[in-house]
Short mmCIF file of C-alpha atoms in Angstrom, two decimals:
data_model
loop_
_atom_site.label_atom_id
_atom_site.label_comp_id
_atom_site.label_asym_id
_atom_site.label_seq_id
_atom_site.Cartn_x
_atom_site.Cartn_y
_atom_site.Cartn_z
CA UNK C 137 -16.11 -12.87 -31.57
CA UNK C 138 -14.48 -12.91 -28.23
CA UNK C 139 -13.22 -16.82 -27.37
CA UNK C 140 -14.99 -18.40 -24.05
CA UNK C 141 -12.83 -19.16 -21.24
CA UNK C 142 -13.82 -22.07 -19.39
CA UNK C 143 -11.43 -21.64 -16.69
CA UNK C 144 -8.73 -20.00 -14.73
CA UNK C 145 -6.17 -22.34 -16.48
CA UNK C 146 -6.37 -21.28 -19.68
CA UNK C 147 -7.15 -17.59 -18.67
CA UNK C 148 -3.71 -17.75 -17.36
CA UNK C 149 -2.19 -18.45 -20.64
CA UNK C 150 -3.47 -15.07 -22.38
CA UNK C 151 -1.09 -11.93 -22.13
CA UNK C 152 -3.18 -10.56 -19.33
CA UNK C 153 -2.72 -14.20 -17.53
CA UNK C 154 0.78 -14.16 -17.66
CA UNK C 155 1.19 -10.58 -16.78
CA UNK C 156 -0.08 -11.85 -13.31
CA UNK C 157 1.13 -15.07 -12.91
CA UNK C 158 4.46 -13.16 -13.06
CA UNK C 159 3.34 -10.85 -10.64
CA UNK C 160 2.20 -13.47 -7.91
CA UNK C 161 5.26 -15.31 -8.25
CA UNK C 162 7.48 -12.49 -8.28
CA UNK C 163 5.65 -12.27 -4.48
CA UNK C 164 5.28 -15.80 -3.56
CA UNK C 165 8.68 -16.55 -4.00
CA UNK C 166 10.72 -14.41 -1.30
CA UNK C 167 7.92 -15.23 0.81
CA UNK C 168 7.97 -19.08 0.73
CA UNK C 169 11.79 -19.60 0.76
CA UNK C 170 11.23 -17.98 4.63
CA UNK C 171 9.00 -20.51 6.09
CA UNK C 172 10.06 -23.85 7.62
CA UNK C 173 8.63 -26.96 8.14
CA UNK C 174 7.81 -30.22 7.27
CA UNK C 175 4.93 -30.55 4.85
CA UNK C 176 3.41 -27.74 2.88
CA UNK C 177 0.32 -27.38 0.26
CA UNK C 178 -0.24 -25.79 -2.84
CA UNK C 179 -4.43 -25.90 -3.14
CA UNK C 180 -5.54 -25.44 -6.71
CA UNK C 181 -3.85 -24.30 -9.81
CA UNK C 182 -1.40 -26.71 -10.37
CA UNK C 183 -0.39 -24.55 -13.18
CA UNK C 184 1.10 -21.89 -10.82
CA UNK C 185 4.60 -23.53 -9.21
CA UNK C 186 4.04 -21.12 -6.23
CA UNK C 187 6.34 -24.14 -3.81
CA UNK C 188 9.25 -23.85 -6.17
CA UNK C 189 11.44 -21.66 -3.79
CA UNK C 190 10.54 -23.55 -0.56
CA UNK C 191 12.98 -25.53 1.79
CA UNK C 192 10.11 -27.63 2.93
CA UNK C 193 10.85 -30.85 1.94
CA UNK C 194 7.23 -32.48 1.74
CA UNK C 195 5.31 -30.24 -1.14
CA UNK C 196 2.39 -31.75 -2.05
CA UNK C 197 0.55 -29.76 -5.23
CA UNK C 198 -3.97 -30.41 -4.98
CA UNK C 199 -6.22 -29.27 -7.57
CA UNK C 200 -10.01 -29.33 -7.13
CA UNK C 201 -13.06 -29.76 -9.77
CA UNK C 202 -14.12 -26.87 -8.76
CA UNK C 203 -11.40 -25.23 -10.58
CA UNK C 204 -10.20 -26.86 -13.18
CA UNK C 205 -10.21 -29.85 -15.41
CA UNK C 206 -6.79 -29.28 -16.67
CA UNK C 207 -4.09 -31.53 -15.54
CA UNK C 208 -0.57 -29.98 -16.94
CA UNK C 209 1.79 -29.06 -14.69
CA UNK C 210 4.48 -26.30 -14.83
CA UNK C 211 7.70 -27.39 -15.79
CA UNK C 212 9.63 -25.95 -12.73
CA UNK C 213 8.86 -28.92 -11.12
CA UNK C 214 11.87 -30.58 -9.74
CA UNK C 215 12.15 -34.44 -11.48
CA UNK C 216 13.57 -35.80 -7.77
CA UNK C 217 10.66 -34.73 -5.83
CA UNK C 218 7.38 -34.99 -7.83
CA UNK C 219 4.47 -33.65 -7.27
CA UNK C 220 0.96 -35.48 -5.94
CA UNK C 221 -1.82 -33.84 -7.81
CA UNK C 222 -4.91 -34.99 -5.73
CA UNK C 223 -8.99 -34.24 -7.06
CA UNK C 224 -10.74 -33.23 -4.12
CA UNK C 225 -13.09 -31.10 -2.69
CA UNK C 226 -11.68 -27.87 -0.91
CA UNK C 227 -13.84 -28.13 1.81
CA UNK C 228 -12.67 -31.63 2.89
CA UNK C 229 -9.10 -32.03 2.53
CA UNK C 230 -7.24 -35.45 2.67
CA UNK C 231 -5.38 -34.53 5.90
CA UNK C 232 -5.49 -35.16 9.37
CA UNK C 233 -5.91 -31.95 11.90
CA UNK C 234 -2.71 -30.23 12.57
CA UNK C 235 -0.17 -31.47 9.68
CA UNK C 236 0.56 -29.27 7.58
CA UNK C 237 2.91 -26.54 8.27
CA UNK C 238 2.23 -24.09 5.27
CA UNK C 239 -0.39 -23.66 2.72
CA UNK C 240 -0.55 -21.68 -0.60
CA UNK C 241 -4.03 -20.77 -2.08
CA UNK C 242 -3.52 -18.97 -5.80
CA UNK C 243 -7.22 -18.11 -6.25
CA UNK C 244 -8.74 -20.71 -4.97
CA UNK C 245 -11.28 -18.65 -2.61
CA UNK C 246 -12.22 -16.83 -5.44
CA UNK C 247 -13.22 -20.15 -7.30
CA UNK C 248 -14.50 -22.28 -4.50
CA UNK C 249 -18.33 -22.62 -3.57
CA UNK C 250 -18.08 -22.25 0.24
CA UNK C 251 -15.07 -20.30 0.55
CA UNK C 252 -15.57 -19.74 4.33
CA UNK C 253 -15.65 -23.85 4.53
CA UNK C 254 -12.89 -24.07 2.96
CA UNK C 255 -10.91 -21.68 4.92
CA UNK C 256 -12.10 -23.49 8.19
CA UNK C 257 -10.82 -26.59 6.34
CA UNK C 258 -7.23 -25.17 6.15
CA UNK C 259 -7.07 -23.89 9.84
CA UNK C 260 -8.22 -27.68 10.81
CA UNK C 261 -5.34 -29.14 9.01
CA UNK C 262 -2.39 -26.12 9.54
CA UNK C 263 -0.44 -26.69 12.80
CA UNK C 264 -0.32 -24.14 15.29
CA UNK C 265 1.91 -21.14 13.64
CA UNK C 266 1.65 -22.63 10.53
CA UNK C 267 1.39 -19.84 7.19
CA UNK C 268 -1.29 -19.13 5.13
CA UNK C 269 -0.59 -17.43 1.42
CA UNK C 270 -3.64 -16.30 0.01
CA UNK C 271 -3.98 -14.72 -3.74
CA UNK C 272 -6.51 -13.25 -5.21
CA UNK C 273 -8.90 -10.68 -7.53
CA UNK C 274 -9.64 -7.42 -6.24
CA UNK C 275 -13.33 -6.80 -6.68
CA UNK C 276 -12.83 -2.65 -5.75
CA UNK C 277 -10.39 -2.67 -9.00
CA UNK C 278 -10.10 -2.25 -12.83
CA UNK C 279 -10.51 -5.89 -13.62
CA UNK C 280 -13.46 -6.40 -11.03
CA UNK C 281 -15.46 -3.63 -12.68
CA UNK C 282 -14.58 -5.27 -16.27
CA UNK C 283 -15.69 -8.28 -14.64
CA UNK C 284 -19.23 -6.80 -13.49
CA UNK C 285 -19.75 -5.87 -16.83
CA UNK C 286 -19.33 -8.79 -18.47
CA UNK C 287 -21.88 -10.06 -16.60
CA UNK C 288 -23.73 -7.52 -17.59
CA UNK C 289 -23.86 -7.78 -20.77
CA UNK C 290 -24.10 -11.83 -20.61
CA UNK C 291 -27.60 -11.30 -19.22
CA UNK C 292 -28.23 -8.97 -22.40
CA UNK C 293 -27.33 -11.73 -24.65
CA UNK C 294 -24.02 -9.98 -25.51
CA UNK C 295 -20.43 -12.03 -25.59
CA UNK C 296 -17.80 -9.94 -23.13
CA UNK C 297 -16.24 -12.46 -21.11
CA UNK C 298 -13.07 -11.33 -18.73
CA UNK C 299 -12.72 -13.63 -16.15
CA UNK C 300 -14.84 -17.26 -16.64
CA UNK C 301 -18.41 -16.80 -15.14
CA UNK C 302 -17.88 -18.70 -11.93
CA UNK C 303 -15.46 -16.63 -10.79
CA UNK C 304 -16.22 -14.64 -7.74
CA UNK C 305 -13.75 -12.01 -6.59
CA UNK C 306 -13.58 -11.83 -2.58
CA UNK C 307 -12.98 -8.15 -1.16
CA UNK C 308 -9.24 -8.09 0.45
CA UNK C 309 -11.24 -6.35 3.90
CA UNK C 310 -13.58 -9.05 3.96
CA UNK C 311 -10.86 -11.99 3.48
CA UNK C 312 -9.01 -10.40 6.59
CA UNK C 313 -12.01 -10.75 9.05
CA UNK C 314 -12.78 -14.00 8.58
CA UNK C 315 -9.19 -15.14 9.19
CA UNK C 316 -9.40 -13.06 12.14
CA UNK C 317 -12.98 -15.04 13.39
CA UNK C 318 -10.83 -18.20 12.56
CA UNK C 319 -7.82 -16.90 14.95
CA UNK C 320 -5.55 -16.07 12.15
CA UNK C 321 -2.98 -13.23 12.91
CA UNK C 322 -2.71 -11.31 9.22
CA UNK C 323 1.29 -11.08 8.68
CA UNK C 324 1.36 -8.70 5.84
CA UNK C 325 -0.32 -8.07 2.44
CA UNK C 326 -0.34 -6.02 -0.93
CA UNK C 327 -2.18 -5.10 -4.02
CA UNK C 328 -0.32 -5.16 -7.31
CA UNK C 329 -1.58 -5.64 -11.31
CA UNK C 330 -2.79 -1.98 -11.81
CA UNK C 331 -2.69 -2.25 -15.71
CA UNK C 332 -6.66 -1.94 -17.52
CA UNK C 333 -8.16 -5.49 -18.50
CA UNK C 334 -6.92 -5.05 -22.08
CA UNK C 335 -6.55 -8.79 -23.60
CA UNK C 336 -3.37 -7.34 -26.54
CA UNK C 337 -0.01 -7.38 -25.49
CA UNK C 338 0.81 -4.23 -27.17
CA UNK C 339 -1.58 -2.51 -25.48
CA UNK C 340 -0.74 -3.92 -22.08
CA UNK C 341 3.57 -3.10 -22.74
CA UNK C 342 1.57 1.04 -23.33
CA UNK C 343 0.37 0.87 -19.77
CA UNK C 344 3.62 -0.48 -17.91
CA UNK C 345 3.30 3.19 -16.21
CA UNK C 346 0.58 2.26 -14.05
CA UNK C 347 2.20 0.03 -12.19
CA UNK C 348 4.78 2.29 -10.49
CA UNK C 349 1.67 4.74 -10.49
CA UNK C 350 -0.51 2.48 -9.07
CA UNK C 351 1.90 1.40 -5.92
CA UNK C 352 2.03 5.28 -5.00
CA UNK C 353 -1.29 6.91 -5.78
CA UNK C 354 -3.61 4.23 -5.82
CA UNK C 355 -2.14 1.02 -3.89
CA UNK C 356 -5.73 -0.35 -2.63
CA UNK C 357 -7.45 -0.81 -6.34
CA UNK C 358 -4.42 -3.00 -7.90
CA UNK C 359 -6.39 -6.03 -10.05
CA UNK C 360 -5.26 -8.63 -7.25
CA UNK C 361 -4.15 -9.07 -3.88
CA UNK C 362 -1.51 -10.74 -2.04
CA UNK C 363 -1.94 -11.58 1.71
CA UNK C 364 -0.05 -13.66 4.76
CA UNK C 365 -1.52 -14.82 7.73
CA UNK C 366 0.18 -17.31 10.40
CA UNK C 367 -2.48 -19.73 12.67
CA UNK C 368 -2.57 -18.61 16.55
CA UNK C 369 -3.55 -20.50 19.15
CA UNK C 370 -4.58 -19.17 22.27
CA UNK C 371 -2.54 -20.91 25.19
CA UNK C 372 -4.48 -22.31 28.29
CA UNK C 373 -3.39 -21.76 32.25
CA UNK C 374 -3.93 -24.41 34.01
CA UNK C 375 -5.21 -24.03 37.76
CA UNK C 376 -5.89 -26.34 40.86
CA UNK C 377 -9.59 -27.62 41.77
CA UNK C 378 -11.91 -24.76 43.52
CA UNK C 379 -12.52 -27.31 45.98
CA UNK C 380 -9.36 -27.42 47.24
CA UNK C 381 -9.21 -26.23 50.82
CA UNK C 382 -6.38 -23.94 52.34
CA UNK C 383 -4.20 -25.48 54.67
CA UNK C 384 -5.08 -26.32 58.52
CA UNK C 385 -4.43 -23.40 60.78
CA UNK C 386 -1.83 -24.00 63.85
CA UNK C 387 -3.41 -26.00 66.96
CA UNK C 388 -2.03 -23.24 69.12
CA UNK C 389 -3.24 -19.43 68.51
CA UNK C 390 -2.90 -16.50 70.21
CA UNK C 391 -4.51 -13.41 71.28
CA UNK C 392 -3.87 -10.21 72.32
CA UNK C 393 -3.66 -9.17 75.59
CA UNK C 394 -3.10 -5.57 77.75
CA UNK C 395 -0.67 -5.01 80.05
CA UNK C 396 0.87 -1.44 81.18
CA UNK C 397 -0.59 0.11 77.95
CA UNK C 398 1.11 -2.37 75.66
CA UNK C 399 -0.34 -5.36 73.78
CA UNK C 400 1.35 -8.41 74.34
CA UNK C 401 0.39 -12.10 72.70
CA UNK C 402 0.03 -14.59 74.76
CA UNK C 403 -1.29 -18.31 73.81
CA UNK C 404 -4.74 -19.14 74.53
CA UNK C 405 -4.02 -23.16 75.29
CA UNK C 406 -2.14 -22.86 78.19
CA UNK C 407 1.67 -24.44 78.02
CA UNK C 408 1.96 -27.58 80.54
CA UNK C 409 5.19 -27.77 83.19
CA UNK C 410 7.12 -30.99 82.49
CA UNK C 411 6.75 -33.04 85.73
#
């Protein structure tokens, strides 16, 4: 009998877990310890130390029940700056607009009811050029087909449980135009996990192969995705009122006049002698 996952917390603690935890933080790493700023946000999955190479000083770490009911925290945390772990909902964070300067989601789209709310929710409360990390499951992969099965056999009254049941993957071309309808510029991104959704160790050490594989023939079905985005803002010109009138012409104008075949000015106000 297969053991029920509950949620992404504990899924993370099976081989397969940790074989991509330590694939998203082998990514998040570089790419946090390159962003500046003031106050940044790790949003679900306290589990997952994604903010433990950043220079930002401010790191506050949320978790929503949407996610998870588990409250431990991963022991990279540093003892002189610890954490906040708020409960909150996703799609109404406890910020005002424009604070934050970078924010980290590890799967939390793929968890989250209203996943488009919740992205409008972080653009509201990033500052302009502010970074957006995004992770998660490839649907067009290995794992999302395991994960369609499952389901499929749940409804037949069968136990085959990959992911838990209120997971739902997001497609990595779909994520990408919505952050483009919500003027996000996409920075960069990559697949990676290409290993089957085997649950043994053993097995998962056999297919260490299709990783380098996987990067050269096959780079768009890896089990997850990474992706960057930075917030634009489109600047504004500002111009004078239309009803602003040019300026008042000269009292004094002139017109042309012929003399000998030539065109000479000469004013039409005629010039008074001084007396």
């Amino acid at each position: 009998m297969i053991e029920t996952i509950d949620s992404l917390d504990d899924w993370m603690t099976t081989p397969i877990g940790q074989y991509l935890l330590q694939w998203e933080l082998q990514e998040m790493d570089p790419a946090v310890s390159d962003i500046f700023g003031f106050h940044a946000l790790q949003l679900g999955m306290p589990i997952v130390d994604s903010l433990r190479n950043s220079r930002i000083l401010h790191r506050f770490y949320a978790n929503t029940h949407e996610q998870s009911t588990s409250m431990v925290l991963p022991e990279s945390f540093r003892k002189d700056t610890p954490p906040a772990v708020l409960i909150h909902d996703a799609r109404a964070l406890p910020f005002p607009d424009q604070c934050l300067d970078l924010i980290v989601l590890p799967h939390t789209l793929d968890l989250s009811s209203d996943p488009h709310a919740s992205l409008r929710e972080v653009e509201r409360v990033l500052v302009p050029e502010g970074k957006l990390i995004i992770c998660g499951f490839n649907p067009t992969s290995f794992w999302g087909l395991r994960q369609r099965r499952s389901r499929l056999y749940q409804r037949l009254g069968m136990q085959d449980q990959f992911l838990p049941s209120h997971t739902e993957p997001i497609g990595y071309w779909r994520l990408r135009d919505w952050l483009r309808l919500l003027s996000f510029e996409i920075e960069g991104g990559r697949f990676g996990c290409y290993r089957p959704s085997v649950t043994s160790q053993v097995w998962l050490n056999r297919f260490d192969w299709m990783d380098r594989a996987g990067d050269r023939w096959w780079p768009i079905f890896g089990g997850v995705y990474f992706l960057q985005a930075v917030k634009r803002v489109r600047g504004m010109r500002l111009m004078g009122p239309i009803w602003k009138r040019p300026l008042a012409a000269s009292s004094t104008q002139s017109a042309p006049t012929v003399n000998s075949g030539k065109s000479k000015l000469t004013p039409l106000v005629s010039s008074q002698k001084n007396k």
